[in-house]
Every structure is written in structure tokens, then in C-alpha cells.
Amino acid sequence: MLIALTPGLIFGWSFFALLLLGGGSLLLATLRNVRLLYRARSWPTTTGIVRQAELSEREDADGNTYRFRLEYVYVVDGETLIGREVFPGSDREWNGSMPRMADRYPQDGRVIVHYDPTHPDRAYLNIHPWNESNTGRLGISIICTLAGTFGIAVLLSHTP
């Protein structure tokens, strides 16, 4: 039996498949970050100094969003290293919580740096696995994944 591929059916399948794939990909990336941060809890620490701390602002349809660019230096086994992330991906994020982060890490301030002993150039300042970024991403990814799954299930139930 042939199924008539109407524009609405094609759009529905495409839309829900994208929701499912996008939500699933975001879910996997978030869980990877959480797993990394749980491992980081056992990493050694050293003291670092914030060399650069810059808060940028932009306005979008939802209001103001911010980006916090950070650069800190730390020493491991006599080698001076530069870190840029508070937590995985923080150097690429724009969101409303960045001013609080800027307050926590002022220019020339001392910070505790958690570094990967096998790759000392990988370091984070905040190793709490369920930081604001991960909890927000987890919520969005679950909603998208469920909506995509539900949409595909509805389409399948109405396909002869």
C-alpha cells in the first residue's frame, strides 16, 4: 500500500525528526559534560590568577544576554598554563547568569583551578556537575526529545 506524501505529512515527519535528533544530541552532550564534571571532582587543584575578565552584553528579543570571557593562569609541574573555561562550554555561552559569574571571578583575583592530571591544559573553576548551564540544557533536551518522540508516535498511529 502506498502512502500519499502530502506536504503536511512531509513537514510533520521532518519537524518531529529534527526535534528528536536535536533533543537527543543535546541530551548526550549535556550528560557528557555532567560525567566530565563528576570525574573532575577527583582532579588535583592549584591556585590560579584571573588575568582577564570581560563581560559583554547584547540585547535580543527576550531581553539582555551576556557573555563572560575569562582567562586565568595557573602552574602545573613548573609549566604555566592558560585556562578559559569556568565549566565545560562556558567560554561559548550567552545567557543571563553571566553577570553573577563575572562577580565571582574578578580581574586579578585568585581562583582554585581543577585540572586534568592527564591533560593539565584542561581545567575548570566550577566543577559542580549540575550547574545552571547543564540543568537548563537537560530540561530543554528532554522536552525536545519527548516532543519529537510523541510527534512521531502520533504520525505513525495515523499512517495507514
PDB file of C-alpha atoms in Angstrom:
ATOM      1  CA  MET A   1       0.000   0.000   0.000  1.00  0.00           C
ATOM      2  CA  LEU A   2       1.373   3.386  -0.996  1.00  0.00           C
ATOM      3  CA  ILE A   3       1.186   6.311   1.382  1.00  0.00           C
ATOM      4  CA  ALA A   4       0.330   9.693  -0.068  1.00  0.00           C
ATOM      5  CA  LEU A   5       3.151  12.046   0.860  1.00  0.00           C
ATOM      6  CA  THR A   6       1.390  15.326   1.367  1.00  0.00           C
ATOM      7  CA  PRO A   7       3.344  18.498   2.186  1.00  0.00           C
ATOM      8  CA  GLY A   8       1.854  18.430   5.692  1.00  0.00           C
ATOM      9  CA  LEU A   9       2.990  14.852   6.278  1.00  0.00           C
ATOM     10  CA  ILE A  10       6.490  15.586   4.990  1.00  0.00           C
ATOM     11  CA  PHE A  11       6.697  18.687   7.183  1.00  0.00           C
ATOM     12  CA  GLY A  12       5.424  16.782  10.230  1.00  0.00           C
ATOM     13  CA  TRP A  13       7.927  13.958   9.853  1.00  0.00           C
ATOM     14  CA  SER A  14      10.775  16.400   9.238  1.00  0.00           C
ATOM     15  CA  PHE A  15       9.843  18.648  12.150  1.00  0.00           C
ATOM     16  CA  PHE A  16       9.454  15.862  14.693  1.00  0.00           C
ATOM     17  CA  ALA A  17      12.548  14.017  13.454  1.00  0.00           C
ATOM     18  CA  LEU A  18      14.596  17.205  13.886  1.00  0.00           C
ATOM     19  CA  LEU A  19      13.182  17.707  17.386  1.00  0.00           C
ATOM     20  CA  LEU A  20      14.068  14.135  18.296  1.00  0.00           C
ATOM     21  CA  LEU A  21      17.577  14.276  16.825  1.00  0.00           C
ATOM     22  CA  GLY A  22      18.334  17.744  18.170  1.00  0.00           C
ATOM     23  CA  GLY A  23      17.000  16.944  21.627  1.00  0.00           C
ATOM     24  CA  GLY A  24      18.822  13.626  21.713  1.00  0.00           C
ATOM     25  CA  SER A  25      22.109  15.226  20.641  1.00  0.00           C
ATOM     26  CA  LEU A  26      21.779  17.958  23.250  1.00  0.00           C
ATOM     27  CA  LEU A  27      20.920  15.349  25.885  1.00  0.00           C
ATOM     28  CA  LEU A  28      24.037  13.315  25.072  1.00  0.00           C
ATOM     29  CA  ALA A  29      26.264  16.421  25.116  1.00  0.00           C
ATOM     30  CA  THR A  30      24.828  17.502  28.473  1.00  0.00           C
ATOM     31  CA  LEU A  31      25.295  14.072  30.023  1.00  0.00           C
ATOM     32  CA  ARG A  32      28.869  14.018  28.700  1.00  0.00           C
ATOM     33  CA  ASN A  33      29.539  17.355  30.458  1.00  0.00           C
ATOM     34  CA  VAL A  34      27.980  16.094  33.693  1.00  0.00           C
ATOM     35  CA  ARG A  35      30.111  12.930  33.561  1.00  0.00           C
ATOM     36  CA  LEU A  36      33.245  15.003  32.920  1.00  0.00           C
ATOM     37  CA  LEU A  37      32.473  17.250  35.890  1.00  0.00           C
ATOM     38  CA  TYR A  38      31.914  14.257  38.175  1.00  0.00           C
ATOM     39  CA  ARG A  39      35.368  13.000  37.148  1.00  0.00           C
ATOM     40  CA  ALA A  40      36.819  16.484  37.695  1.00  0.00           C
ATOM     41  CA  ARG A  41      35.896  16.264  41.363  1.00  0.00           C
ATOM     42  CA  SER A  42      38.892  13.941  41.846  1.00  0.00           C
ATOM     43  CA  TRP A  43      41.326  16.078  39.807  1.00  0.00           C
ATOM     44  CA  PRO A  44      44.172  17.851  41.582  1.00  0.00           C
ATOM     45  CA  THR A  45      43.894  21.580  42.233  1.00  0.00           C
ATOM     46  CA  THR A  46      46.225  24.531  42.112  1.00  0.00           C
ATOM     47  CA  THR A  47      45.856  28.256  42.638  1.00  0.00           C
ATOM     48  CA  GLY A  48      45.438  30.479  39.615  1.00  0.00           C
ATOM     49  CA  ILE A  49      45.094  34.180  38.960  1.00  0.00           C
ATOM     50  CA  VAL A  50      42.448  35.769  36.722  1.00  0.00           C
ATOM     51  CA  ARG A  51      44.333  37.650  34.047  1.00  0.00           C
ATOM     52  CA  GLN A  52      41.334  38.827  32.051  1.00  0.00           C
ATOM     53  CA  ALA A  53      37.640  39.060  32.948  1.00  0.00           C
ATOM     54  CA  GLU A  54      35.303  40.719  30.471  1.00  0.00           C
ATOM     55  CA  LEU A  55      31.506  40.819  30.469  1.00  0.00           C
ATOM     56  CA  SER A  56      29.794  41.557  27.140  1.00  0.00           C
ATOM     57  CA  GLU A  57      26.114  42.387  26.743  1.00  0.00           C
ATOM     58  CA  ARG A  58      23.740  42.127  23.813  1.00  0.00           C
ATOM     59  CA  GLU A  59      20.021  42.619  23.510  1.00  0.00           C
ATOM     60  CA  ASP A  60      17.759  40.094  21.857  1.00  0.00           C
ATOM     61  CA  ALA A  61      14.006  39.502  21.715  1.00  0.00           C
ATOM     62  CA  ASP A  62      13.970  38.019  25.240  1.00  0.00           C
ATOM     63  CA  GLY A  63      15.960  40.857  26.805  1.00  0.00           C
ATOM     64  CA  ASN A  64      19.616  41.223  27.602  1.00  0.00           C
ATOM     65  CA  THR A  65      22.002  38.304  27.417  1.00  0.00           C
ATOM     66  CA  TYR A  66      25.615  38.264  28.485  1.00  0.00           C
ATOM     67  CA  ARG A  67      28.856  36.554  27.668  1.00  0.00           C
ATOM     68  CA  PHE A  68      31.696  36.277  30.134  1.00  0.00           C
ATOM     69  CA  ARG A  69      35.191  35.903  28.747  1.00  0.00           C
ATOM     70  CA  LEU A  70      37.705  34.748  31.283  1.00  0.00           C
ATOM     71  CA  GLU A  71      41.374  33.972  31.152  1.00  0.00           C
ATOM     72  CA  TYR A  72      43.286  32.645  34.129  1.00  0.00           C
ATOM     73  CA  VAL A  73      46.847  31.417  34.527  1.00  0.00           C
ATOM     74  CA  TYR A  74      47.960  28.516  36.663  1.00  0.00           C
ATOM     75  CA  VAL A  75      51.102  26.455  37.072  1.00  0.00           C
ATOM     76  CA  VAL A  76      51.354  22.645  36.914  1.00  0.00           C
ATOM     77  CA  ASP A  77      54.736  20.940  37.297  1.00  0.00           C
ATOM     78  CA  GLY A  78      56.549  24.196  36.575  1.00  0.00           C
ATOM     79  CA  GLU A  79      54.613  24.880  33.354  1.00  0.00           C
ATOM     80  CA  THR A  80      52.442  27.993  33.150  1.00  0.00           C
ATOM     81  CA  LEU A  81      49.097  27.219  31.542  1.00  0.00           C
ATOM     82  CA  ILE A  82      46.127  29.354  30.495  1.00  0.00           C
ATOM     83  CA  GLY A  83      42.517  28.408  31.182  1.00  0.00           C
ATOM     84  CA  ARG A  84      39.405  29.994  29.696  1.00  0.00           C
ATOM     85  CA  GLU A  85      36.508  27.899  30.967  1.00  0.00           C
ATOM     86  CA  VAL A  86      34.670  28.109  34.261  1.00  0.00           C
ATOM     87  CA  PHE A  87      32.896  24.853  33.313  1.00  0.00           C
ATOM     88  CA  PRO A  88      32.796  22.936  30.008  1.00  0.00           C
ATOM     89  CA  GLY A  89      31.472  25.234  27.278  1.00  0.00           C
ATOM     90  CA  SER A  90      31.238  28.362  29.438  1.00  0.00           C
ATOM     91  CA  ASP A  91      33.514  30.249  27.060  1.00  0.00           C
ATOM     92  CA  ARG A  92      30.897  29.907  24.285  1.00  0.00           C
ATOM     93  CA  GLU A  93      27.705  30.684  26.223  1.00  0.00           C
ATOM     94  CA  TRP A  94      25.441  33.720  26.143  1.00  0.00           C
ATOM     95  CA  ASN A  95      22.941  33.814  28.993  1.00  0.00           C
ATOM     96  CA  GLY A  96      21.528  35.922  31.797  1.00  0.00           C
ATOM     97  CA  SER A  97      23.567  34.305  34.577  1.00  0.00           C
ATOM     98  CA  MET A  98      26.914  35.546  33.300  1.00  0.00           C
ATOM     99  CA  PRO A  99      26.949  38.758  35.432  1.00  0.00           C
ATOM    100  CA  ARG A 100      26.938  36.563  38.570  1.00  0.00           C
ATOM    101  CA  MET A 101      29.856  34.625  37.144  1.00  0.00           C
ATOM    102  CA  ALA A 102      31.701  37.885  36.443  1.00  0.00           C
ATOM    103  CA  ASP A 103      31.196  38.873  40.095  1.00  0.00           C
ATOM    104  CA  ARG A 104      32.675  35.568  41.276  1.00  0.00           C
ATOM    105  CA  TYR A 105      35.822  35.829  39.138  1.00  0.00           C
ATOM    106  CA  PRO A 106      37.132  39.422  39.170  1.00  0.00           C
ATOM    107  CA  GLN A 107      40.231  40.565  37.304  1.00  0.00           C
ATOM    108  CA  ASP A 108      43.450  39.790  39.264  1.00  0.00           C
ATOM    109  CA  GLY A 109      41.506  37.574  41.692  1.00  0.00           C
ATOM    110  CA  ARG A 110      42.797  34.246  42.945  1.00  0.00           C
ATOM    111  CA  VAL A 111      40.927  31.115  41.863  1.00  0.00           C
ATOM    112  CA  ILE A 112      41.065  27.405  42.617  1.00  0.00           C
ATOM    113  CA  VAL A 113      41.791  25.572  39.367  1.00  0.00           C
ATOM    114  CA  HIS A 114      40.816  21.918  38.953  1.00  0.00           C
ATOM    115  CA  TYR A 115      42.970  20.431  36.197  1.00  0.00           C
ATOM    116  CA  ASP A 116      43.002  17.088  34.439  1.00  0.00           C
ATOM    117  CA  PRO A 117      46.187  15.273  35.514  1.00  0.00           C
ATOM    118  CA  THR A 118      46.494  13.549  32.122  1.00  0.00           C
ATOM    119  CA  HIS A 119      45.843  16.797  30.186  1.00  0.00           C
ATOM    120  CA  PRO A 120      46.787  19.677  32.526  1.00  0.00           C
ATOM    121  CA  ASP A 121      45.700  22.226  29.919  1.00  0.00           C
ATOM    122  CA  ARG A 122      42.088  21.099  30.510  1.00  0.00           C
ATOM    123  CA  ALA A 123      40.901  22.959  33.581  1.00  0.00           C
ATOM    124  CA  TYR A 124      37.729  24.287  35.173  1.00  0.00           C
ATOM    125  CA  LEU A 125      36.915  26.547  38.096  1.00  0.00           C
ATOM    126  CA  ASN A 126      33.377  25.315  38.807  1.00  0.00           C
ATOM    127  CA  ILE A 127      33.163  21.532  38.892  1.00  0.00           C
ATOM    128  CA  HIS A 128      29.600  21.268  40.190  1.00  0.00           C
ATOM    129  CA  PRO A 129      28.006  18.808  37.708  1.00  0.00           C
ATOM    130  CA  TRP A 130      24.554  20.355  37.863  1.00  0.00           C
ATOM    131  CA  ASN A 131      25.477  23.980  37.188  1.00  0.00           C
ATOM    132  CA  GLU A 132      22.890  26.321  35.631  1.00  0.00           C
ATOM    133  CA  SER A 133      24.053  25.532  32.130  1.00  0.00           C
ATOM    134  CA  ASN A 134      23.682  21.767  32.482  1.00  0.00           C
ATOM    135  CA  THR A 135      20.307  21.898  34.222  1.00  0.00           C
ATOM    136  CA  GLY A 136      18.894  24.256  31.574  1.00  0.00           C
ATOM    137  CA  ARG A 137      20.271  22.163  28.720  1.00  0.00           C
ATOM    138  CA  LEU A 138      18.955  18.977  30.321  1.00  0.00           C
ATOM    139  CA  GLY A 139      15.444  20.426  30.585  1.00  0.00           C
ATOM    140  CA  ILE A 140      15.418  21.677  27.000  1.00  0.00           C
ATOM    141  CA  SER A 141      16.826  18.415  25.645  1.00  0.00           C
ATOM    142  CA  ILE A 142      14.251  16.289  27.487  1.00  0.00           C
ATOM    143  CA  ILE A 143      11.378  18.475  26.269  1.00  0.00           C
ATOM    144  CA  CYS A 144      12.602  18.347  22.654  1.00  0.00           C
ATOM    145  CA  THR A 145      13.254  14.604  22.773  1.00  0.00           C
ATOM    146  CA  LEU A 146       9.830  13.870  24.271  1.00  0.00           C
ATOM    147  CA  ALA A 147       8.055  16.214  21.840  1.00  0.00           C
ATOM    148  CA  GLY A 148       9.821  14.601  18.881  1.00  0.00           C
ATOM    149  CA  THR A 149       9.047  11.099  20.125  1.00  0.00           C
ATOM    150  CA  PHE A 150       5.405  11.969  20.796  1.00  0.00           C
ATOM    151  CA  GLY A 151       5.023  13.653  17.399  1.00  0.00           C
ATOM    152  CA  ILE A 152       6.468  10.674  15.549  1.00  0.00           C
ATOM    153  CA  ALA A 153       4.242   8.306  17.540  1.00  0.00           C
ATOM    154  CA  VAL A 154       1.175  10.349  16.570  1.00  0.00           C
ATOM    155  CA  LEU A 155       2.225  10.377  12.920  1.00  0.00           C
ATOM    156  CA  LEU A 156       2.789   6.612  12.984  1.00  0.00           C
ATOM    157  CA  SER A 157      -0.613   5.998  14.554  1.00  0.00           C
ATOM    158  CA  HIS A 158      -2.298   7.988  11.764  1.00  0.00           C
ATOM    159  CA  THR A 159      -0.345   6.381   8.919  1.00  0.00           C
ATOM    160  CA  PRO A 160      -2.186   3.534   7.235  1.00  0.00           C
TER     161      PRO A 160
END
